[in-house]
mmCIF file of C-alpha atoms and ligand atoms in Angstrom:
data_model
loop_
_atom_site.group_PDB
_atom_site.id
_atom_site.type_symbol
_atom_site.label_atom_id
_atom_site.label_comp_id
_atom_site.label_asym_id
_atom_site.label_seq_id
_atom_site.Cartn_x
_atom_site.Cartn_y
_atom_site.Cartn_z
ATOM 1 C CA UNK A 1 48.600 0.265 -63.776
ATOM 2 C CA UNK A 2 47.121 3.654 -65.446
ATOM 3 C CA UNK A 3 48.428 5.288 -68.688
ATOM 4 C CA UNK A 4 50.081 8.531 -68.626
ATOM 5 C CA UNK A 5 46.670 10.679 -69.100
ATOM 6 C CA UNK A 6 45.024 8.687 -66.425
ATOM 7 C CA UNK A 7 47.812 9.563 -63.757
ATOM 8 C CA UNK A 8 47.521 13.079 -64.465
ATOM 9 C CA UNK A 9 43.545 13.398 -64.189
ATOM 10 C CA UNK A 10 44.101 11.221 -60.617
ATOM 11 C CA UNK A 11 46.967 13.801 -59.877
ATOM 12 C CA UNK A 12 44.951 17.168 -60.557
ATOM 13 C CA UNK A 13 42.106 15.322 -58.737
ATOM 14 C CA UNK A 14 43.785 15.078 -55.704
ATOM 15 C CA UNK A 15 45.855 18.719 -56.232
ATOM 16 C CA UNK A 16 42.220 20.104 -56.543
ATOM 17 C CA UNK A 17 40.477 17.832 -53.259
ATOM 18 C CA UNK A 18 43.240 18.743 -51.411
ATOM 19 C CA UNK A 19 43.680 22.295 -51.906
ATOM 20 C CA UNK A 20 40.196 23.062 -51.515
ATOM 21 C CA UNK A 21 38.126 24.197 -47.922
ATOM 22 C CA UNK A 22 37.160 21.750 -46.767
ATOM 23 C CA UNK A 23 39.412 19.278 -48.044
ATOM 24 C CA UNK A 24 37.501 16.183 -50.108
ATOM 25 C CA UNK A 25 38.867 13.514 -52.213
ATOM 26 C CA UNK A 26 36.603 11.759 -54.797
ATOM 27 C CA UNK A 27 35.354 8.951 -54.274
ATOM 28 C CA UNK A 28 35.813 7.398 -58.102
ATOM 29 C CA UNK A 29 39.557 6.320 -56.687
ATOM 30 C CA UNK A 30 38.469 3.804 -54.067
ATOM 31 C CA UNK A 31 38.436 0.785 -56.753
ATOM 32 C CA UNK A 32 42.592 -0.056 -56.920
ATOM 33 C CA UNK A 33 42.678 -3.809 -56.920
ATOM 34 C CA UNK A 34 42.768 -3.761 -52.769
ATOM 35 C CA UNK A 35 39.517 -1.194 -52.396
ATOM 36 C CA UNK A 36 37.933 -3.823 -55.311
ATOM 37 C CA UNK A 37 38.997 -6.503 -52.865
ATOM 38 C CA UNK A 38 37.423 -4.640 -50.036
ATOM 39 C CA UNK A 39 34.037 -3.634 -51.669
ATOM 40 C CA UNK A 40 33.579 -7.111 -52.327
ATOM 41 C CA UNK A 41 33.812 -8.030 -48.347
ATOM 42 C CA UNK A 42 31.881 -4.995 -47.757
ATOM 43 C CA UNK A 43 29.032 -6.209 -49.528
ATOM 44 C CA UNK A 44 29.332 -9.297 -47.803
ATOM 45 C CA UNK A 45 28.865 -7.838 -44.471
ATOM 46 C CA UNK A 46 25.628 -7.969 -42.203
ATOM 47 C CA UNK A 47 25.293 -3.836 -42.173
ATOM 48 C CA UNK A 48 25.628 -3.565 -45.292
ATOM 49 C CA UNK A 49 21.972 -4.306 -46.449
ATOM 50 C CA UNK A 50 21.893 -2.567 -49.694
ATOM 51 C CA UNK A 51 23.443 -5.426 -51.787
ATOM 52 C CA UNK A 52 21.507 -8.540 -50.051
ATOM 53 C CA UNK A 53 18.626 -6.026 -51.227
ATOM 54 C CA UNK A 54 19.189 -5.215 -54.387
ATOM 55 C CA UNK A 55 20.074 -9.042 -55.093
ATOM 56 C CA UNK A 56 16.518 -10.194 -53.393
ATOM 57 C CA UNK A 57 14.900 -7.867 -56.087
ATOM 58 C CA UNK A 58 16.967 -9.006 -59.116
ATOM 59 C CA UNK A 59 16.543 -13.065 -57.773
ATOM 60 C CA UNK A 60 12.843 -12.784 -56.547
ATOM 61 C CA UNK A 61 11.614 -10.607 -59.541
ATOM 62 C CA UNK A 62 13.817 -11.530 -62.619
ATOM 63 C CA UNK A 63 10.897 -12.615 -64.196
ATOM 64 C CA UNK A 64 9.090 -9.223 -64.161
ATOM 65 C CA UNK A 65 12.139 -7.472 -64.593
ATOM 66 C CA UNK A 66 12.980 -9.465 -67.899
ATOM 67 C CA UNK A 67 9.093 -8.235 -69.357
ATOM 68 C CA UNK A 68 9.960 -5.090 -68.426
ATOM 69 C CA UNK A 69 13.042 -4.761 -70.547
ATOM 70 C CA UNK A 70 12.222 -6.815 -73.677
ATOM 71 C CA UNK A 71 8.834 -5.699 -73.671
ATOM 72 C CA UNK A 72 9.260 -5.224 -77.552
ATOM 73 C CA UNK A 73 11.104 -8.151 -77.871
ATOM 74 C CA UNK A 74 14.079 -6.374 -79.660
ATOM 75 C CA UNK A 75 18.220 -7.049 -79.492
ATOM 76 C CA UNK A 76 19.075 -4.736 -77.221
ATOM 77 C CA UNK A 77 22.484 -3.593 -75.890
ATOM 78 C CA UNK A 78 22.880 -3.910 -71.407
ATOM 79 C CA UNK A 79 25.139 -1.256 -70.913
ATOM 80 C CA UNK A 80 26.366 -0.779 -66.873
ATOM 81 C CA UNK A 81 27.713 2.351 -65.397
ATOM 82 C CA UNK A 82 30.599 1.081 -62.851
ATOM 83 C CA UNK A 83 29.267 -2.115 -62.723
ATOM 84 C CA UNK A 84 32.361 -3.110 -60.314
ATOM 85 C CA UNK A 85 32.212 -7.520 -59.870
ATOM 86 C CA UNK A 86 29.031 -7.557 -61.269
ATOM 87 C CA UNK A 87 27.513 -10.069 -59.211
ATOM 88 C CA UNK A 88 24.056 -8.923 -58.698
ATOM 89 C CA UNK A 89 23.733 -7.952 -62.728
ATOM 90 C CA UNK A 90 25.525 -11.705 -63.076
ATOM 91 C CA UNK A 91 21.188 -13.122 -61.995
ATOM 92 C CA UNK A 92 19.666 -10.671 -64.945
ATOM 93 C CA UNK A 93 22.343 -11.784 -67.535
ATOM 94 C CA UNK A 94 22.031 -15.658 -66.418
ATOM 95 C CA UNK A 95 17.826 -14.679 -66.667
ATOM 96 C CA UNK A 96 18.552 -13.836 -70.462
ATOM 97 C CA UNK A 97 20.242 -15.897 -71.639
ATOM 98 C CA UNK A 98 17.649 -18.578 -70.863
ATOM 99 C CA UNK A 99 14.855 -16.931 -72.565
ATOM 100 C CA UNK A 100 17.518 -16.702 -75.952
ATOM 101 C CA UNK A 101 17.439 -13.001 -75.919
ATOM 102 C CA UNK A 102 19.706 -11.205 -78.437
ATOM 103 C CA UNK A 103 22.071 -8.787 -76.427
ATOM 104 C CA UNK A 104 25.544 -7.975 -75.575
ATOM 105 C CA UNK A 105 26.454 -6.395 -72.401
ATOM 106 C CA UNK A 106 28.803 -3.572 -71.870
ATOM 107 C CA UNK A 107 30.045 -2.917 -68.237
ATOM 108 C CA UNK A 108 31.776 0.319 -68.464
ATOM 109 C CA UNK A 109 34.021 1.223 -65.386
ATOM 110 C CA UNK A 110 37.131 3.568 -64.584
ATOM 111 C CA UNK A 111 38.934 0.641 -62.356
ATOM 112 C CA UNK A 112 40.553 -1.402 -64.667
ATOM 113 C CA UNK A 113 40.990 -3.964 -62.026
ATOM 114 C CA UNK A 114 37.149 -4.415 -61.319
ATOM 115 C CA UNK A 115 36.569 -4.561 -65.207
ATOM 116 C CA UNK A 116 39.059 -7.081 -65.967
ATOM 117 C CA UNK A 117 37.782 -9.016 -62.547
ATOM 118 C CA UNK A 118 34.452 -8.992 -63.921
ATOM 119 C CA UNK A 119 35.117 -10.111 -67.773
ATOM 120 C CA UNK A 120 37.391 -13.187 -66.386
ATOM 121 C CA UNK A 121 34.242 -13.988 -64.296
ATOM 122 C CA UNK A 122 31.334 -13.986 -67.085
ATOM 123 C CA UNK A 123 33.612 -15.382 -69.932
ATOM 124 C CA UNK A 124 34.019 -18.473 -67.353
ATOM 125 C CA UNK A 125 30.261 -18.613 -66.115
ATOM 126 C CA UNK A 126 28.479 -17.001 -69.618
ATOM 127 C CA UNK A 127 31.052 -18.552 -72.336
ATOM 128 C CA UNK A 128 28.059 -17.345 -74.959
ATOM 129 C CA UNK A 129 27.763 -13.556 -73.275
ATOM 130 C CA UNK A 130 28.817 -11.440 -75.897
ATOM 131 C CA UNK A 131 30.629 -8.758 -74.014
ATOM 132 C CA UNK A 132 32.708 -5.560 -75.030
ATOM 133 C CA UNK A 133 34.214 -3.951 -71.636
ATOM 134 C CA UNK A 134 34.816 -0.321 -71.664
ATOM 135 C CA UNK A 135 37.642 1.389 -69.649
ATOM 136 C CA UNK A 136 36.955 5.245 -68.200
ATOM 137 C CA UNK A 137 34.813 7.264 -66.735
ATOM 138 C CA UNK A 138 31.107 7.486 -67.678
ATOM 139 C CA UNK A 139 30.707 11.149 -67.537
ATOM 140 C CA UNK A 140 33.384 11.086 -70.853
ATOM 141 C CA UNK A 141 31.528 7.486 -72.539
ATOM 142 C CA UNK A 142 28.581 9.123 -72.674
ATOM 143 C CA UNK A 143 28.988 11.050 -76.001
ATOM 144 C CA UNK A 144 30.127 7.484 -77.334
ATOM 145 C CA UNK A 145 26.326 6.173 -76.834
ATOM 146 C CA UNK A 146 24.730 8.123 -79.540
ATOM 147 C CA UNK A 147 26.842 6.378 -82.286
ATOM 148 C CA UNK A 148 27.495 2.746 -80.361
ATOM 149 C CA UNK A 149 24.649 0.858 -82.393
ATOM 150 C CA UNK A 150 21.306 1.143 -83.424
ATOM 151 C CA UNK A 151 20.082 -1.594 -80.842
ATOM 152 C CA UNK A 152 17.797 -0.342 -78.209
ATOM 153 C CA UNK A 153 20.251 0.640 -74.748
ATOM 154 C CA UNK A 154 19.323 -0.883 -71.553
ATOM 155 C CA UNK A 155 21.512 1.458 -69.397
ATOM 156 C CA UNK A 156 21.740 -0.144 -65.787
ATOM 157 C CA UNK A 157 23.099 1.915 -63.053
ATOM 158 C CA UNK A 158 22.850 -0.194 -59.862
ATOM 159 C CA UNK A 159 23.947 -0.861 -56.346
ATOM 160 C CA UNK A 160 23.210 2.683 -55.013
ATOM 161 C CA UNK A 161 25.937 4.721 -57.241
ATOM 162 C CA UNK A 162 23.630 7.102 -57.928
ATOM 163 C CA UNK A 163 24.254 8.044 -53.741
ATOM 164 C CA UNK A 164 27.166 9.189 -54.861
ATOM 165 C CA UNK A 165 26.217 12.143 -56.446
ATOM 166 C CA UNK A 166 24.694 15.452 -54.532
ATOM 167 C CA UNK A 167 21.220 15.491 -56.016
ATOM 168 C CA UNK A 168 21.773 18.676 -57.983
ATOM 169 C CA UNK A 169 25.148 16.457 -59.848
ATOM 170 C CA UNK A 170 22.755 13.635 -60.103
ATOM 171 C CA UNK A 171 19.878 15.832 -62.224
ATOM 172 C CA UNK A 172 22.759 16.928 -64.564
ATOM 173 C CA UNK A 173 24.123 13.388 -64.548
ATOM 174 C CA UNK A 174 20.540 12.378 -65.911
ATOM 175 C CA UNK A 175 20.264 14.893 -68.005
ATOM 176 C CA UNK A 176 23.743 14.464 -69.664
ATOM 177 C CA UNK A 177 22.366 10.584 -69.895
ATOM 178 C CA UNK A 178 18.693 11.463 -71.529
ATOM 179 C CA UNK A 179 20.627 13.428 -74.286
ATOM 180 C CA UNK A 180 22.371 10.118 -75.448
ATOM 181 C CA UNK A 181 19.400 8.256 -75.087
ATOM 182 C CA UNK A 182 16.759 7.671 -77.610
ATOM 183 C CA UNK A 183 12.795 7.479 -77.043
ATOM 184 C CA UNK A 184 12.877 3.529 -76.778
ATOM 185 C CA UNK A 185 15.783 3.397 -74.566
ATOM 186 C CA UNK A 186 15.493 2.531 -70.813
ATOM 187 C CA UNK A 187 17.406 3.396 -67.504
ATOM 188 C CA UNK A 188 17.044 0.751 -64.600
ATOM 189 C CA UNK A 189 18.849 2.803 -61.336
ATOM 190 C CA UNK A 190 19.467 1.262 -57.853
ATOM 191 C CA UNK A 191 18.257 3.745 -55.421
ATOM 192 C CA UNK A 192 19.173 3.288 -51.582
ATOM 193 C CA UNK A 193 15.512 4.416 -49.215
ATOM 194 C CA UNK A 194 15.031 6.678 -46.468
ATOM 195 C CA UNK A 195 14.749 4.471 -43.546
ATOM 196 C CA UNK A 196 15.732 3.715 -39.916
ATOM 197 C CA UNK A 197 19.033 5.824 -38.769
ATOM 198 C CA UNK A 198 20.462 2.727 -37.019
ATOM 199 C CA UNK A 199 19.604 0.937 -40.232
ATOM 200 C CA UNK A 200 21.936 3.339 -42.530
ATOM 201 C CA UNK A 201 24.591 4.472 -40.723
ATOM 202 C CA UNK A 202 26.105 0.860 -39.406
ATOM 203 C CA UNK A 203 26.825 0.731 -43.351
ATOM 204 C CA UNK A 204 28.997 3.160 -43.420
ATOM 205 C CA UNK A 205 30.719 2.331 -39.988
ATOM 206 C CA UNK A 206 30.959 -1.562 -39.854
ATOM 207 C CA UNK A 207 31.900 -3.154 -36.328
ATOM 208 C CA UNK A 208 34.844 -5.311 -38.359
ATOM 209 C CA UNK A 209 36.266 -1.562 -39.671
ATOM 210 C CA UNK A 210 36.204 -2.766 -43.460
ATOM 211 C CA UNK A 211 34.882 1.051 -44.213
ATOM 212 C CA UNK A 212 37.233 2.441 -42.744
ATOM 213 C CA UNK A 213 39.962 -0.244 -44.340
ATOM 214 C CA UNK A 214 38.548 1.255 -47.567
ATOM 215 C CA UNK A 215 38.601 4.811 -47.268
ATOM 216 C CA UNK A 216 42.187 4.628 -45.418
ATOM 217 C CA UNK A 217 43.425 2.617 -48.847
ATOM 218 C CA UNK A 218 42.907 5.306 -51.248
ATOM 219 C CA UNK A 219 45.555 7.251 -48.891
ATOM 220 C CA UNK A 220 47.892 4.270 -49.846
ATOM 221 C CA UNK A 221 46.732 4.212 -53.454
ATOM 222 C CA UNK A 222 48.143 8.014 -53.458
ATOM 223 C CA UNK A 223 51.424 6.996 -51.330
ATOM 224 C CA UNK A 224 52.198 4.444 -54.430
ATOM 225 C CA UNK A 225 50.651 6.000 -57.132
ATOM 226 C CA UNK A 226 51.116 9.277 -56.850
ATOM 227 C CA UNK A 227 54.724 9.259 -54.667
ATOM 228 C CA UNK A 228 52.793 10.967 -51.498
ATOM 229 C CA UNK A 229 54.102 10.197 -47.482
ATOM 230 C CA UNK A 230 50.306 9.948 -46.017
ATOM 231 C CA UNK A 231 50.966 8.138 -42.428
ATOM 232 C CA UNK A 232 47.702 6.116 -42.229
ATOM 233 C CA UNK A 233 48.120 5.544 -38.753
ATOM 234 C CA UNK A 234 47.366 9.683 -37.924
ATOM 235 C CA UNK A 235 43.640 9.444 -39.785
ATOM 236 C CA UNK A 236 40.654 8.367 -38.676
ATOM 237 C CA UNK A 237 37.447 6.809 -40.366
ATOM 238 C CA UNK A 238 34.444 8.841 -39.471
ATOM 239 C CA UNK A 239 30.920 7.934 -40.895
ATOM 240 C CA UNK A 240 27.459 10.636 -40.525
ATOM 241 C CA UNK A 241 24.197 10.177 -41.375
ATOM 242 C CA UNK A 242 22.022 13.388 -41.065
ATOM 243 C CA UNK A 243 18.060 12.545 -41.492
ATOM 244 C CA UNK A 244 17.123 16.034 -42.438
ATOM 245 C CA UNK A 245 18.970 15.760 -45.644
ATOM 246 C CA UNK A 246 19.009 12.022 -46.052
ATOM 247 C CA UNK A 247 22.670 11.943 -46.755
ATOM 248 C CA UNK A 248 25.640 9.260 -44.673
ATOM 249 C CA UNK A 249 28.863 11.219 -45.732
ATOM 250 C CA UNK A 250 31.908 9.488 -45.006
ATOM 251 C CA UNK A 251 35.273 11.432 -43.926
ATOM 252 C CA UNK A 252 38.643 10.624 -42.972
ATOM 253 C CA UNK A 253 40.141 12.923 -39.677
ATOM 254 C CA UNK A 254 43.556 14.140 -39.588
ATOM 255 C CA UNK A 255 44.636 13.139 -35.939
ATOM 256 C CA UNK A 256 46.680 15.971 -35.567
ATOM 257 C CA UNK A 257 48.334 18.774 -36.844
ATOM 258 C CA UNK A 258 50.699 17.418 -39.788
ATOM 259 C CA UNK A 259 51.740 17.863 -43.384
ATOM 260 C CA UNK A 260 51.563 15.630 -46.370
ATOM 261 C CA UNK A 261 53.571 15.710 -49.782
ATOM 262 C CA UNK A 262 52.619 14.360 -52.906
ATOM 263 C CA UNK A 263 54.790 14.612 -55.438
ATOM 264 C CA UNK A 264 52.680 14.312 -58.899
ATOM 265 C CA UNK A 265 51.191 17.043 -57.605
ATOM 266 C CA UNK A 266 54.596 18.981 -56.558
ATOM 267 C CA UNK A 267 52.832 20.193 -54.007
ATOM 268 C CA UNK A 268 53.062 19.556 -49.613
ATOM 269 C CA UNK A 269 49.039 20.186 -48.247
ATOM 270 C CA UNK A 270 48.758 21.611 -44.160
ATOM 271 C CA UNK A 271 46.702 19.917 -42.336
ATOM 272 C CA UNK A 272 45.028 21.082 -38.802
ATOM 273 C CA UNK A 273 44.664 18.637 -36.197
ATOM 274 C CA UNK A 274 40.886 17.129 -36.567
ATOM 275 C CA UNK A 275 40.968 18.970 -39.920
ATOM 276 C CA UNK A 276 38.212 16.419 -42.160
ATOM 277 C CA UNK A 277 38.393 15.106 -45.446
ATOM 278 C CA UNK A 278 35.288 14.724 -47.022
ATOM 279 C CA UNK A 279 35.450 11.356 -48.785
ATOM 280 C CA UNK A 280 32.005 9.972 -50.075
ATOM 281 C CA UNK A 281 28.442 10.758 -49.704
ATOM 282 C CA UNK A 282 25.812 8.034 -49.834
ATOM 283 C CA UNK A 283 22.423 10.310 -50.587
ATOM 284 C CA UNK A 284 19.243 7.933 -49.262
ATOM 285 C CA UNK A 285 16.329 9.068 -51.350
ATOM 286 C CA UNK A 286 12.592 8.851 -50.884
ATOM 287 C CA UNK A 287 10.181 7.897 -53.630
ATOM 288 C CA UNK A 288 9.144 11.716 -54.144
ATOM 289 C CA UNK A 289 12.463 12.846 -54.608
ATOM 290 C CA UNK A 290 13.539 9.519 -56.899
ATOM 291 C CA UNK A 291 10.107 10.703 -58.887
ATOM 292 C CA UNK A 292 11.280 15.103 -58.738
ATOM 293 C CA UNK A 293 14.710 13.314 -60.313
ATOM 294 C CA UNK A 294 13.438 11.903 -63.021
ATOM 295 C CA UNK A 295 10.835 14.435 -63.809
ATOM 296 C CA UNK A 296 13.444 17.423 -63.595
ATOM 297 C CA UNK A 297 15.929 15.309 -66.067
ATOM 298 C CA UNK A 298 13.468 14.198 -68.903
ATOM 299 C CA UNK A 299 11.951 10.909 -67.597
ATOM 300 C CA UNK A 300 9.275 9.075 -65.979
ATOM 301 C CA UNK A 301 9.233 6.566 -63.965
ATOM 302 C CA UNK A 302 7.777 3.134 -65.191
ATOM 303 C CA UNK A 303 7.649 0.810 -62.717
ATOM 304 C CA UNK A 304 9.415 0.479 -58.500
ATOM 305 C CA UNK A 305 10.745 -3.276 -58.016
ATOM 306 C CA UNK A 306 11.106 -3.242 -54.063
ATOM 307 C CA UNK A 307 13.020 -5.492 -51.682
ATOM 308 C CA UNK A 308 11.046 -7.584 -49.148
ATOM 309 C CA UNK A 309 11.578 -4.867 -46.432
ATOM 310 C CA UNK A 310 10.954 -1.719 -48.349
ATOM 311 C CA UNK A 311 14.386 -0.570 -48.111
ATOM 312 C CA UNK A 312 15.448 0.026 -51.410
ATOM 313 C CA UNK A 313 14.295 0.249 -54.906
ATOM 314 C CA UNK A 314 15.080 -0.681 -58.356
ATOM 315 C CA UNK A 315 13.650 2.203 -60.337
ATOM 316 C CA UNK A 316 12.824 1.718 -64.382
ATOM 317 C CA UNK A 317 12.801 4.971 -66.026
ATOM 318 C CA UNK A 318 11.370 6.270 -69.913
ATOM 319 C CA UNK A 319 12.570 9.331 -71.642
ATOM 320 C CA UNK A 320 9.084 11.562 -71.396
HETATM 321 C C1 LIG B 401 29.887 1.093 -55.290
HETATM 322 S S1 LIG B 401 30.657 0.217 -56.614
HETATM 323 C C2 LIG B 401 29.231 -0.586 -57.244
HETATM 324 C C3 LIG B 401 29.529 -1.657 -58.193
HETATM 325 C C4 LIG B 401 28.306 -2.365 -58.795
HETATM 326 N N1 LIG B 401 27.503 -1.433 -59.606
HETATM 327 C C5 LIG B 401 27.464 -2.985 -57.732
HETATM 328 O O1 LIG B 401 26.296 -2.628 -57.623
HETATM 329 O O2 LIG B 401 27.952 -3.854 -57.011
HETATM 330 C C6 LIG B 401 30.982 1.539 -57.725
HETATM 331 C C7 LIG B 401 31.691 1.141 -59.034
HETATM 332 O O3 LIG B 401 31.613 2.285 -59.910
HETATM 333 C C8 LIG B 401 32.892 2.561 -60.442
HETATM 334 N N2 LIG B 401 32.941 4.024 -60.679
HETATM 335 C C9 LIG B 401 32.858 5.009 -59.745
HETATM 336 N N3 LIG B 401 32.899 6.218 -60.347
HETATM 337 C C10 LIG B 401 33.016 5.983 -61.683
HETATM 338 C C11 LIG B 401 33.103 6.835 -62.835
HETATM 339 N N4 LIG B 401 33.059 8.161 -62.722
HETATM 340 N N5 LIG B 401 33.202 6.247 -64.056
HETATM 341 C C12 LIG B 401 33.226 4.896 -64.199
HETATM 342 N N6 LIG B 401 33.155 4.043 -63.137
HETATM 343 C C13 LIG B 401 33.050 4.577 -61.902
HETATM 344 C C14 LIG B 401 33.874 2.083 -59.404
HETATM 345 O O4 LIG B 401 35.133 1.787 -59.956
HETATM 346 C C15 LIG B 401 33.154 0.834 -58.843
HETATM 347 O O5 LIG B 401 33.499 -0.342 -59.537
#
């Protein structure tokens, strides 16, 4: 369940998506417990390669990965940006503790269901993890960094969220980041490759219809939470992937002409039949844009870790 302030921010969220042309809803809603529940079997499912990919890289180059971080040898403080179950960062923090390393790990997230998912989990399997969980959003933590400690931040930021962001909110989002972040401090980012069309889009538009599960949920989410009549039944999951751009976008169709009340938001919304409603974008980057990125936001890029097939990378970044 939210608090008061929470429900209100969801509320003029959804009065602002929803009023707009075209319509959009954000994407930060998906994780209730259900859409937690659901990302978890997406990542389990054959089309969606980024997670066996990003797990290859963290179980087949730990070791590399490890030098890379505690090159100094210095406690250090892991802290994830909507680290969701946590089950790919679950190999790096198992790698550390081995080698004795001093550091805690702080998963920040705005679902409070993933977060306390995720602390159950590593309490059981890490019972000497010291780990402070953080509540919100990261765009309003970040001020909190500068003060946290005087350990060195490892700030991870994996499994593609970074695709969530256009690329010009992803330079400000790195730029907001490199003004918390001191000159020893690192970012390790989860970047999803350009690749094969029939490669991408599949992951966004699964044969078992566990997208489009997820995307229909946060419609539900608003029915309960927010005391709206959405009819689930008249949308319809539709997934795009345009090369030129590099961008899947995910949408949900309005079958036909209808309206829709939501009452936190005292407001009823029109909608034309086949009217869209832009849900997600999943940006695919290539290494000369991942390297533009960091250039245009105050970094440079140490080091690529690859997957076996090239089709994603785990990018370490420096403040310049
Ligand atoms: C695609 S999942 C990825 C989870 C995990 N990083 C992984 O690689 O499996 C995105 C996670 O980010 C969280 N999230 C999305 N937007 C957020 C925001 N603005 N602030 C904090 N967490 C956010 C979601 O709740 C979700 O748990």
């Amino acid at each position: 369940m939210q608090s008061a302030t929470q429900q209100n921010t969801f509320a003029d969220d959804v009065l602002r998506g929803l009023s707009s042309n075209p319509k959009f809803l954000s994407s930060k809603y998906f994780y209730d417990d259900e859409g937690s529940r659901l990302f978890q079997e997406i990542m389990r499912l054959p089309e969606y390669y980024l997670t066996q990919a990003e797990l290859e890289i963290f179980s087949e180059q730990r070791d590399e990965i490890f030098q890379a971080f505690a090159e100094s040898g210095a406690a250090f403080d892991l802290i994830e940006l909507g680290a969701g179950d946590g089950t790919k960062t679950s190999v790096l923090v198992e790698s550390f503790l081995r080698r004795q390393i001093d550091f805690s790990y702080i998963p920040i997230d705005i679902s409070a269901e993933a977060l306390n998912f995720l602390t159950g989990k590593f309490n059981r399997q890490f019972p000497n993890l010291s780990i402070q969980p953080e509540q919100g959003d990261y765009f309003r933590t970040l001020e909190s960094f500068k003060t946290k400690s005087d350990k060195q931040k490892i700030i991870l930021f994996l499994g593609s969220n970074i695709g969530n962001f256009s690329l010009a909110q992803a330079q400000d989002f790195f730029k907001s980041l490199r003004a918390v972040m001191n000159e020893t401090d690192l970012l390790f980012i989860g970047f999803d490759l350009q690749k094969d069309p029939h490669t991408i889009l599949p992951a966004y538009d699964d044969a078992q219809g566990i997208t489009a599960e997820f995307n229909l949920n946060l419609l539900t989410r608003i029915n309960r939470e927010l005391g709206a009549d959405f009819n689930r039944q008249e949308f319809s999951h539709y997934a795009s992937y345009h090369p030129i751009d590099g961008a899947a976008r995910s949408f949900l169709i309005s079958r036909k002409a209808q309206t829709v009340r939501v009452e936190a938001a005292n407001k009823t919304f029109e909608f034309a039949a086949w009217e869209p409603i832009f849900m997600e974008i999943s940006q695919k980057y290539t290494l000369k844009m991942i390297g533009d990125l960091a250039q245009a936001s105050g970094f440079r890029v140490a080091k690529y870790f690859f997957d076996s097939r090239n089709f994603y990378t785990n990018s370490l970044w420096k403040p310049e």
